[in-house]
Amino acid sequence: MGRTNGTLRLRVEDPFDSLRSSTISRTTENTGFTCGNCGKTVAALANGSYRNHCPHCLHSLHVDVSPGDRANDCRALMRPVAVEHHSAKGYMIVHQCTGCGTRGRNRMADDPHQGDDLDTVIALMHKAIGRHEAGHTNRRRTLL
């Protein structure tokens, strides 16, 4: 607490201050890793963005509250469940956390050295289409 010009000012503490810096360095946070699902080595992105999923199996880890902050305590695997297209961001991989169930979207990795495996992306799209179609029946409806 402090007084300025006779006005009492309160300082509200951010509970996440100790977990993350207010300015996140892309060179610090954009690091390579070993995939927790398939075990393959994943290199940092070459285009300056954050690497947020394995380009081989498309799995991710639930580590961020906000992109790049690494402040989430869940840390469970996030499995790819669908592919969506966003008009401004392009193709996005939809992940669902195997621990808490949270869903999130990440852009497909556009990296000349280690981009997302297109066969895996297509297989994911095909599986998602099959799940969608399984929810619809082809039976005829008649009006009474």
CSV table of C-alpha atoms in Angstrom, one decimal:
chain,number,residue,atom,x,y,z
A,1,MET,CA,0.0,0.0,0.0
A,2,GLY,CA,1.1,3.5,-0.6
A,3,ARG,CA,-0.2,7.1,-0.7
A,4,THR,CA,0.1,9.3,-3.7
A,5,ASN,CA,-1.4,12.9,-3.6
A,6,GLY,CA,-3.5,11.9,-0.5
A,7,THR,CA,-5.0,8.9,-2.4
A,8,LEU,CA,-4.6,5.4,-1.0
A,9,ARG,CA,-3.2,3.0,-3.6
A,10,LEU,CA,-3.3,-0.7,-3.3
A,11,ARG,CA,-0.9,-3.0,-5.1
A,12,VAL,CA,-2.6,-6.2,-6.3
A,13,GLU,CA,-0.2,-9.1,-6.4
A,14,ASP,CA,-0.3,-11.4,-9.5
A,15,PRO,CA,-0.2,-15.0,-8.3
A,16,PHE,CA,1.6,-16.0,-11.4
A,17,ASP,CA,4.5,-13.4,-11.0
A,18,SER,CA,6.8,-16.1,-9.5
A,19,LEU,CA,5.9,-18.6,-12.3
A,20,ARG,CA,6.6,-16.4,-15.3
A,21,SER,CA,8.4,-13.3,-16.4
A,22,SER,CA,6.4,-10.4,-17.8
A,23,THR,CA,8.5,-10.6,-20.9
A,24,ILE,CA,9.1,-14.0,-22.3
A,25,SER,CA,12.1,-14.5,-24.5
A,26,ARG,CA,11.4,-16.5,-27.7
A,27,THR,CA,15.0,-17.8,-27.7
A,28,THR,CA,14.6,-19.0,-24.1
A,29,GLU,CA,11.1,-20.6,-24.6
A,30,ASN,CA,11.6,-21.9,-28.2
A,31,THR,CA,13.7,-24.9,-27.4
A,32,GLY,CA,13.9,-28.4,-28.7
A,33,PHE,CA,12.5,-31.4,-26.7
A,34,THR,CA,11.9,-35.1,-26.6
A,35,CYS,CA,8.3,-36.0,-27.4
A,36,GLY,CA,6.5,-37.5,-24.4
A,37,ASN,CA,4.4,-39.6,-26.6
A,38,CYS,CA,6.6,-41.1,-29.4
A,39,GLY,CA,10.0,-40.3,-27.9
A,40,LYS,CA,11.5,-38.6,-31.0
A,41,THR,CA,13.7,-35.6,-30.8
A,42,VAL,CA,12.1,-32.4,-31.8
A,43,ALA,CA,14.1,-29.3,-32.9
A,44,ALA,CA,13.2,-25.7,-32.0
A,45,LEU,CA,11.3,-23.9,-34.8
A,46,ALA,CA,13.5,-22.1,-37.2
A,47,ASN,CA,10.9,-19.4,-38.0
A,48,GLY,CA,11.0,-17.6,-34.6
A,49,SER,CA,7.7,-19.0,-33.3
A,50,TYR,CA,7.1,-21.4,-30.4
A,51,ARG,CA,7.3,-25.1,-31.0
A,52,ASN,CA,4.2,-26.4,-29.3
A,53,HIS,CA,3.8,-30.0,-30.5
A,54,CYS,CA,5.7,-32.9,-31.9
A,55,PRO,CA,5.8,-32.8,-35.8
A,56,HIS,CA,5.9,-36.6,-35.9
A,57,CYS,CA,2.9,-37.7,-33.9
A,58,LEU,CA,1.3,-34.2,-33.3
A,59,HIS,CA,1.0,-34.7,-29.5
A,60,SER,CA,1.7,-31.8,-27.2
A,61,LEU,CA,2.1,-31.2,-23.4
A,62,HIS,CA,-0.3,-29.2,-21.4
A,63,VAL,CA,2.3,-26.7,-20.2
A,64,ASP,CA,1.0,-23.2,-21.0
A,65,VAL,CA,-1.7,-21.0,-19.5
A,66,SER,CA,-0.9,-18.3,-22.1
A,67,PRO,CA,1.2,-19.2,-25.2
A,68,GLY,CA,4.8,-19.6,-24.2
A,69,ASP,CA,4.5,-19.0,-20.5
A,70,ARG,CA,5.1,-22.6,-19.4
A,71,ALA,CA,3.0,-21.8,-16.2
A,72,ASN,CA,0.4,-24.6,-16.3
A,73,ASP,CA,0.9,-27.3,-13.6
A,74,CYS,CA,-1.1,-30.0,-15.4
A,75,ARG,CA,1.8,-31.2,-17.6
A,76,ALA,CA,-0.3,-34.1,-19.1
A,77,LEU,CA,-0.1,-35.2,-22.7
A,78,MET,CA,-2.4,-33.4,-25.1
A,79,ARG,CA,-3.5,-35.7,-27.9
A,80,PRO,CA,-4.5,-34.4,-31.4
A,81,VAL,CA,-8.2,-34.8,-32.0
A,82,ALA,CA,-8.9,-32.7,-35.1
A,83,VAL,CA,-7.6,-30.3,-37.7
A,84,GLU,CA,-9.4,-27.0,-38.3
A,85,HIS,CA,-8.9,-24.2,-40.7
A,86,HIS,CA,-8.8,-20.6,-39.4
A,87,SER,CA,-9.1,-17.9,-42.1
A,88,ALA,CA,-6.3,-15.8,-40.6
A,89,LYS,CA,-4.0,-18.4,-38.9
A,90,GLY,CA,-4.3,-21.3,-41.4
A,91,TYR,CA,-4.5,-24.9,-40.4
A,92,MET,CA,-4.8,-25.6,-36.6
A,93,ILE,CA,-4.3,-28.8,-34.8
A,94,VAL,CA,-6.9,-29.3,-32.0
A,95,HIS,CA,-5.5,-31.0,-28.9
A,96,GLN,CA,-7.4,-32.4,-25.9
A,97,CYS,CA,-5.6,-32.8,-22.6
A,98,THR,CA,-5.5,-36.4,-21.4
A,99,GLY,CA,-5.3,-35.2,-17.8
A,100,CYS,CA,-7.8,-32.4,-17.3
A,101,GLY,CA,-9.8,-32.5,-20.6
A,102,THR,CA,-8.9,-28.9,-21.7
A,103,ARG,CA,-9.0,-28.4,-25.5
A,104,GLY,CA,-6.7,-26.0,-27.3
A,105,ARG,CA,-5.6,-25.2,-30.8
A,106,ASN,CA,-2.1,-24.8,-32.2
A,107,ARG,CA,-1.0,-23.7,-35.6
A,108,MET,CA,0.6,-26.4,-37.8
A,109,ALA,CA,4.3,-26.0,-37.7
A,110,ASP,CA,5.6,-24.3,-40.9
A,111,ASP,CA,9.3,-25.2,-40.6
A,112,PRO,CA,11.6,-26.0,-43.5
A,113,HIS,CA,13.7,-28.3,-41.3
A,114,GLN,CA,11.1,-30.2,-39.3
A,115,GLY,CA,7.6,-29.4,-40.4
A,116,ASP,CA,4.5,-31.4,-39.3
A,117,ASP,CA,4.3,-34.8,-40.9
A,118,LEU,CA,1.5,-34.5,-43.5
A,119,ASP,CA,0.7,-38.2,-43.5
A,120,THR,CA,-0.1,-37.9,-39.8
A,121,VAL,CA,-2.1,-34.7,-40.3
A,122,ILE,CA,-4.2,-36.4,-43.1
A,123,ALA,CA,-4.7,-39.5,-41.0
A,124,LEU,CA,-6.0,-37.2,-38.1
A,125,MET,CA,-8.3,-35.4,-40.5
A,126,HIS,CA,-9.6,-38.8,-41.8
A,127,LYS,CA,-10.2,-40.1,-38.3
A,128,ALA,CA,-12.0,-36.9,-37.3
A,129,ILE,CA,-14.3,-37.1,-40.4
A,130,GLY,CA,-15.1,-40.7,-39.6
A,131,ARG,CA,-16.1,-39.7,-36.0
A,132,HIS,CA,-18.2,-36.9,-37.4
A,133,GLU,CA,-20.0,-39.2,-39.9
A,134,ALA,CA,-20.5,-41.9,-37.2
A,135,GLY,CA,-22.7,-39.4,-35.3
A,136,HIS,CA,-25.1,-39.1,-38.2
A,137,THR,CA,-27.4,-41.8,-39.5
A,138,ASN,CA,-28.5,-42.2,-43.1
A,139,ARG,CA,-32.0,-43.5,-42.2
A,140,ARG,CA,-34.9,-41.9,-43.9
A,141,ARG,CA,-37.2,-39.8,-41.9
A,142,THR,CA,-40.9,-39.8,-42.7
A,143,LEU,CA,-43.4,-37.2,-41.7
A,144,LEU,CA,-46.5,-38.5,-40.0
